[in-house]
mmCIF file of C-alpha atoms in Angstrom:
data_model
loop_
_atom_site.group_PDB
_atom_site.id
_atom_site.type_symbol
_atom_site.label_atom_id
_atom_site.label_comp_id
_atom_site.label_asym_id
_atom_site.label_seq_id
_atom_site.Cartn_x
_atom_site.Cartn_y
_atom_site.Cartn_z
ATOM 1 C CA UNK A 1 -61.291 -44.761 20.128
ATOM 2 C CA UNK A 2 -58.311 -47.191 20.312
ATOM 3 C CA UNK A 3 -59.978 -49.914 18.210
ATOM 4 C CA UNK A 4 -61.098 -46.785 15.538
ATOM 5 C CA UNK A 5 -57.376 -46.036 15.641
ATOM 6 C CA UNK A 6 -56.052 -49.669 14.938
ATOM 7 C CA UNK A 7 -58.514 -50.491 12.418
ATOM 8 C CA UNK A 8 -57.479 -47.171 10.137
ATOM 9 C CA UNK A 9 -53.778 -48.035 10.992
ATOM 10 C CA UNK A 10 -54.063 -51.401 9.364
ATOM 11 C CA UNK A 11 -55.800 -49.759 6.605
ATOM 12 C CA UNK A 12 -53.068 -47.105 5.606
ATOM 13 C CA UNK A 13 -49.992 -49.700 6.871
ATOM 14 C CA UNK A 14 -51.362 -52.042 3.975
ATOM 15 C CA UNK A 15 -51.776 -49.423 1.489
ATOM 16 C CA UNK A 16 -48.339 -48.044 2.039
ATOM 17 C CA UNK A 17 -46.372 -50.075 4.488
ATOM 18 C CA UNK A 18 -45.544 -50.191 8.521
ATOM 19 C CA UNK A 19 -42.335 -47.782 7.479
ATOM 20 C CA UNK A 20 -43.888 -45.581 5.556
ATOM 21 C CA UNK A 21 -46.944 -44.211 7.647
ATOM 22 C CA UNK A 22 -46.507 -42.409 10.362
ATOM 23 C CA UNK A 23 -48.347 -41.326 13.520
ATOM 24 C CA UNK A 24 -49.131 -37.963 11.438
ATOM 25 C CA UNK A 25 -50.779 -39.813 8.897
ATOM 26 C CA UNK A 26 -52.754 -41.583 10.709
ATOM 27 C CA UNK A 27 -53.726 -38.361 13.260
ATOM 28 C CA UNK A 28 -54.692 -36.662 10.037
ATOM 29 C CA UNK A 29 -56.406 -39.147 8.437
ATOM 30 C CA UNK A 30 -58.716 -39.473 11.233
ATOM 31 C CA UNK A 31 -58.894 -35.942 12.536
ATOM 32 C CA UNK A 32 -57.433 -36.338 15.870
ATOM 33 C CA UNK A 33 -54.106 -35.222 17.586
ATOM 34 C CA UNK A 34 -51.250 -37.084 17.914
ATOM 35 C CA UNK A 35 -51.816 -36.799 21.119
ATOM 36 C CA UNK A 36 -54.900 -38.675 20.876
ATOM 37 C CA UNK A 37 -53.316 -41.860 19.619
ATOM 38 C CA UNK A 38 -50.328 -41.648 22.252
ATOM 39 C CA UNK A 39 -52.865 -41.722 25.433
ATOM 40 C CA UNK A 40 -53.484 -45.857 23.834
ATOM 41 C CA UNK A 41 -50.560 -46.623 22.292
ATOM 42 C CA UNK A 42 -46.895 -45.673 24.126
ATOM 43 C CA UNK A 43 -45.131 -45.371 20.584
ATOM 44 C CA UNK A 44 -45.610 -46.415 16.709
ATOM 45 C CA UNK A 45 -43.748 -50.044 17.766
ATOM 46 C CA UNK A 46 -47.005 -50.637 20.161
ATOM 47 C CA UNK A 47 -49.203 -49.336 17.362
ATOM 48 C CA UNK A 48 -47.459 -51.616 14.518
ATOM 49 C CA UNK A 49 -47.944 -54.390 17.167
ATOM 50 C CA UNK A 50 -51.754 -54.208 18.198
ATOM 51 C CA UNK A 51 -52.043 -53.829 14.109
ATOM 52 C CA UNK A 52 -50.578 -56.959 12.690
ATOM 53 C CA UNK A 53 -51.993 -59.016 15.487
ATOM 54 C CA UNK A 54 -55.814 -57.485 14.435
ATOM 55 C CA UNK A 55 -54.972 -57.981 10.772
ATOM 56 C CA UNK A 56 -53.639 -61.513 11.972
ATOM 57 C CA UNK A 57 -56.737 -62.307 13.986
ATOM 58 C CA UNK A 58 -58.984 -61.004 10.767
ATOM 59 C CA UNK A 59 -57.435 -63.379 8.746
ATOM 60 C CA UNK A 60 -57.548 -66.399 11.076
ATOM 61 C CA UNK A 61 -61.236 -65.519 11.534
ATOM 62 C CA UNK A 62 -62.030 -65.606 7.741
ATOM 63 C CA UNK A 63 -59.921 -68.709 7.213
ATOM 64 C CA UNK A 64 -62.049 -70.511 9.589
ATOM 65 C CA UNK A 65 -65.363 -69.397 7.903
ATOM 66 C CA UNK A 66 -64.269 -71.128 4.934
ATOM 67 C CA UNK A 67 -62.958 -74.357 6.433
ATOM 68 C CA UNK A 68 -66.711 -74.907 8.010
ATOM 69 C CA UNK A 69 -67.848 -74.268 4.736
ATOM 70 C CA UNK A 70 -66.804 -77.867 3.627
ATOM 71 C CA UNK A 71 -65.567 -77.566 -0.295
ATOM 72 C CA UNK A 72 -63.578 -80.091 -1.361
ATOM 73 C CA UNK A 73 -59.846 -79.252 -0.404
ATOM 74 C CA UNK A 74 -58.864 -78.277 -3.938
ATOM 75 C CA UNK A 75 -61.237 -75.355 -4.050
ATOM 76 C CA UNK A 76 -60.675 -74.452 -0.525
ATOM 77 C CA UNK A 77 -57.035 -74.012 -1.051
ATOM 78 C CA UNK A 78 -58.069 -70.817 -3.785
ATOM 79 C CA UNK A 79 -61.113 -69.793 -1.608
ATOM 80 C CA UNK A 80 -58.595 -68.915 0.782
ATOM 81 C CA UNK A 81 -55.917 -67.164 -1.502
ATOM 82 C CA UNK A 82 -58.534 -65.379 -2.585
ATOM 83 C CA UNK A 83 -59.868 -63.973 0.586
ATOM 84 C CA UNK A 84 -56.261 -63.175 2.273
ATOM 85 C CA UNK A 85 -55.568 -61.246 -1.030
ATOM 86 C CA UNK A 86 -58.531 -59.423 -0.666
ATOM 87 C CA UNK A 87 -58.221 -58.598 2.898
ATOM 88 C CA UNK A 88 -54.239 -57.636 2.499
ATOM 89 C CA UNK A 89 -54.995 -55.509 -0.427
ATOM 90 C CA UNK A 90 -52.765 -57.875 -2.702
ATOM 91 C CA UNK A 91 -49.965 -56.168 -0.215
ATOM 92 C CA UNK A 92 -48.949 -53.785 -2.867
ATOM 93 C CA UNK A 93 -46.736 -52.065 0.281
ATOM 94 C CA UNK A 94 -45.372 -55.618 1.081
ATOM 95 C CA UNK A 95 -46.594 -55.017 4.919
ATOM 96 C CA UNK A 96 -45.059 -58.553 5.896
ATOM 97 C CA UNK A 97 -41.662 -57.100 4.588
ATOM 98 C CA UNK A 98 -41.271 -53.863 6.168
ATOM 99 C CA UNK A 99 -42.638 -55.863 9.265
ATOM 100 C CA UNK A 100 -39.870 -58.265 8.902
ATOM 101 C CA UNK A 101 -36.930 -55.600 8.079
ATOM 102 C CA UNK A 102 -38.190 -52.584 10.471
ATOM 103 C CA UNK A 103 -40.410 -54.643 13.481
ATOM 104 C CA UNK A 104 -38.380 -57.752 13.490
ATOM 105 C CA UNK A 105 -39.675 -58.653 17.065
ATOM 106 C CA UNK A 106 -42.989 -58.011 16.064
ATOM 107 C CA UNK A 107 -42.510 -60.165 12.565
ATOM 108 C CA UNK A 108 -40.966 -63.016 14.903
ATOM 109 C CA UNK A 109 -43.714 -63.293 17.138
ATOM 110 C CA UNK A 110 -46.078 -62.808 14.165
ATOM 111 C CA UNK A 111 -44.774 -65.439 12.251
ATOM 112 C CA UNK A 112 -45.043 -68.517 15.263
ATOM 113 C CA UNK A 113 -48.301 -67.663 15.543
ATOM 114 C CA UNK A 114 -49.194 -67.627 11.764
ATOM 115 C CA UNK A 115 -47.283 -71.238 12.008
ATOM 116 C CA UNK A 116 -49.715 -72.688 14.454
ATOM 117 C CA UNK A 117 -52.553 -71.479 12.378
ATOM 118 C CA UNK A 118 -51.417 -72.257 9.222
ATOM 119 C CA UNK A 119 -49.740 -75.960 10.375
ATOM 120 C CA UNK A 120 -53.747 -76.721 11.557
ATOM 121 C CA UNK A 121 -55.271 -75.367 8.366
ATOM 122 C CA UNK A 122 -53.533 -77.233 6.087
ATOM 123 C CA UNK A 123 -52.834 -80.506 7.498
ATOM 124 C CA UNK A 124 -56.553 -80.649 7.707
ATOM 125 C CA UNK A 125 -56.813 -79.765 4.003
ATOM 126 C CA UNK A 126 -54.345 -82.654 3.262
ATOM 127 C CA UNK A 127 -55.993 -85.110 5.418
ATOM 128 C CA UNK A 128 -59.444 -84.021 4.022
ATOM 129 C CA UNK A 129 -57.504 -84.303 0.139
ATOM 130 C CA UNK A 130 -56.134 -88.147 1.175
ATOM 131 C CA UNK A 131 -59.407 -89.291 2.375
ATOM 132 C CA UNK A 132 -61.268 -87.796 -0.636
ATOM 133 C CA UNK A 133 -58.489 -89.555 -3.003
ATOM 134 C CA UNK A 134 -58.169 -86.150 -4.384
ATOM 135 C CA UNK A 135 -54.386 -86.228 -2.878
ATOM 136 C CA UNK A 136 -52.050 -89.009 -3.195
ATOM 137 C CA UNK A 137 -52.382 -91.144 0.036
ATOM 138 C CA UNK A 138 -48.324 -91.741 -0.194
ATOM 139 C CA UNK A 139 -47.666 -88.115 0.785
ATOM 140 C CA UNK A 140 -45.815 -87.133 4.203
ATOM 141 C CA UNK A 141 -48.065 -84.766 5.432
ATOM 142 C CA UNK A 142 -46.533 -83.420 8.440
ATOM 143 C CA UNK A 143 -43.703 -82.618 5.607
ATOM 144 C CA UNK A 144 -46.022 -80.823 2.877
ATOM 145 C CA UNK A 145 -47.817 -78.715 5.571
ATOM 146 C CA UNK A 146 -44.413 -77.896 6.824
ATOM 147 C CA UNK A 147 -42.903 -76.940 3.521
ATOM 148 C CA UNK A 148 -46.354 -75.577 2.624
ATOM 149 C CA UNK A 149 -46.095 -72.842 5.143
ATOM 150 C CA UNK A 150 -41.847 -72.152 4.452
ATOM 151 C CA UNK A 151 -42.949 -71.427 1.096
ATOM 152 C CA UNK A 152 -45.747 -69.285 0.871
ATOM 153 C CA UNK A 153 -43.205 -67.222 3.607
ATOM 154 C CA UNK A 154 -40.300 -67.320 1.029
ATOM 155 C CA UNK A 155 -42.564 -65.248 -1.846
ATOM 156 C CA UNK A 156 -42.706 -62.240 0.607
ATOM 157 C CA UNK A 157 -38.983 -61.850 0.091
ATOM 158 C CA UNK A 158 -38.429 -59.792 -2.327
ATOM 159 C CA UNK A 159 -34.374 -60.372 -2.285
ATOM 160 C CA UNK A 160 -35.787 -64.070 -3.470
ATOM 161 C CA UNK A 161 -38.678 -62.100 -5.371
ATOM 162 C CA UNK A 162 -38.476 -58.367 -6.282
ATOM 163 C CA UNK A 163 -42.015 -56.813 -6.930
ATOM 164 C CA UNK A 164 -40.789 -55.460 -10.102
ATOM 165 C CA UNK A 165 -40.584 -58.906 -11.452
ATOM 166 C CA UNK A 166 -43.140 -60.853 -9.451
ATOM 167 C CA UNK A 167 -46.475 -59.620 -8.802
ATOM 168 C CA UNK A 168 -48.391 -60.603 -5.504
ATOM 169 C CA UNK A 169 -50.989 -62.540 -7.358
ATOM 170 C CA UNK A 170 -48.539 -63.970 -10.238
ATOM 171 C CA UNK A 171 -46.376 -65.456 -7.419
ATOM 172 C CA UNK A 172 -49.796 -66.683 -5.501
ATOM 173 C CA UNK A 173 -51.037 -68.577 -8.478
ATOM 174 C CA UNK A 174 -48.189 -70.122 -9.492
ATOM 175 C CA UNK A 175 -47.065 -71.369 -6.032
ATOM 176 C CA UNK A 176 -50.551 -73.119 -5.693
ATOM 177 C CA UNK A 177 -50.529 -74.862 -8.823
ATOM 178 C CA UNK A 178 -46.903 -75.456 -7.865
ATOM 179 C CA UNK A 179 -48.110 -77.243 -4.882
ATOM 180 C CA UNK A 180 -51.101 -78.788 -5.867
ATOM 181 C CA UNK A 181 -49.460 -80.932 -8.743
ATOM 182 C CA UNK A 182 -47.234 -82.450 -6.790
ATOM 183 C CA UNK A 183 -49.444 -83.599 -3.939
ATOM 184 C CA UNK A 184 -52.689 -84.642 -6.179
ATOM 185 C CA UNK A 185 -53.996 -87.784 -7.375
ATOM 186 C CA UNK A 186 -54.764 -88.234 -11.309
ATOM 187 C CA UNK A 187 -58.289 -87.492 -9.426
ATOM 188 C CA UNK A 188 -57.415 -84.335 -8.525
ATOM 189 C CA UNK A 189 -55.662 -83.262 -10.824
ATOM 190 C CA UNK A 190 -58.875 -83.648 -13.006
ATOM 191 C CA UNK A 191 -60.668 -81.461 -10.266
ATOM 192 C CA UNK A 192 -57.250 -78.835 -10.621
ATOM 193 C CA UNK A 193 -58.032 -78.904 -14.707
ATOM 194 C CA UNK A 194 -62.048 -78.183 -14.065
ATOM 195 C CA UNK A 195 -61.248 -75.370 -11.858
ATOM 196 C CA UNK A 196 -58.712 -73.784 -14.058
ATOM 197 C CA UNK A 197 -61.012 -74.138 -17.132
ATOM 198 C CA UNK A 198 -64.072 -72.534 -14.976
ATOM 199 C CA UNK A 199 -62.251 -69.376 -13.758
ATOM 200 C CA UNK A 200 -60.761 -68.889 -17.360
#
């Protein structure tokens, strides 16, 4: 029962938010009692908590499928927007913000351990892009993966970017390409034009 009642919590906390669903909802949505839910979780903070580590852990798990799937590390940069998109619902409900305004512990801890992950996954992808001559060998990695990671957090404020004006996948796009012109080679930046002309 207590994995049943994480796995609908993550999916009505990324339709509509950590704030905005309560432990009502989520009893009703299922069928069960309040009561129910409080014999595995002490209070919503310990349900918000076991949630965004599972839908942390989902995503990790997914990255890593791709990575073994060896594309070259232009393609697996999209492969990989595209699945987190998918599995956060283009975050319509901007979880990671309510998260980070309501649950700042939670968003804190959340966030170092999105680092680690993240640091791995794409200083691979820039090691794998040097090699491949598909990135420009002159690039500080350790500093792209870095700034990388600081950036993609920066789009899910929306005091930087307010939904009204930015949409999930607008801001997604554009921050790739943004990324991937300044690290690739003339190479790659022939492999960026094919890709662009192939999904168009």
């Amino acid at each position: 029962m207590k994995d049943k009642i994480v796995q609908k919590s993550v999916d009505l906390f990324l339709k509509f938010g950590f704030k905005s669903v309560t432990m009502d909802d989520i009893a009703n949505e299922m069928g069960i009692s309040k009561k129910t839910i409080y014999q595995h979780f002490q209070n919503k903070t310990k349900l918000v908590e076991a949630t965004a580590l599972t839908i942390l852990d989902n995503i990790s798990c997914g990255i890593d499928e791709i990575c073994t799937l060896d594309k070259n590390p232009i393609e697996e940069i999209y492969e990989i927007k595209r699945f987190v998109m998918h599995n956060l619902k283009d975050e319509k409900s901007s979880p990671q913000y309510q998260l980070q305004k309501y649950y700042p512990k939670i968003y804190a801890s959340l966030k170092s351990k999105q680092f680690v992950k993240m640091l791995g996954c794409v200083t691979e992808n820039l090691e794998r892009g040097v090699a491949q001559k598909l990135y420009r060998d002159s690039i500080d990695i350790n500093f792209v993966a870095r700034l990388y990671f600081n950036g993609i957090i920066s789009l899910k404020d929306q005091d930087i970017f307010p939904r009204e004006n930015f949409s999930t996948p607008m801001l997604m796009n554009n921050y790739l390409e943004y990324h991937l012109r300044g690290i690739c080679s003339p190479k790659g930046l022939e492999t960026l034009t094919q890709l662009h002309t192939n999904q168009n």
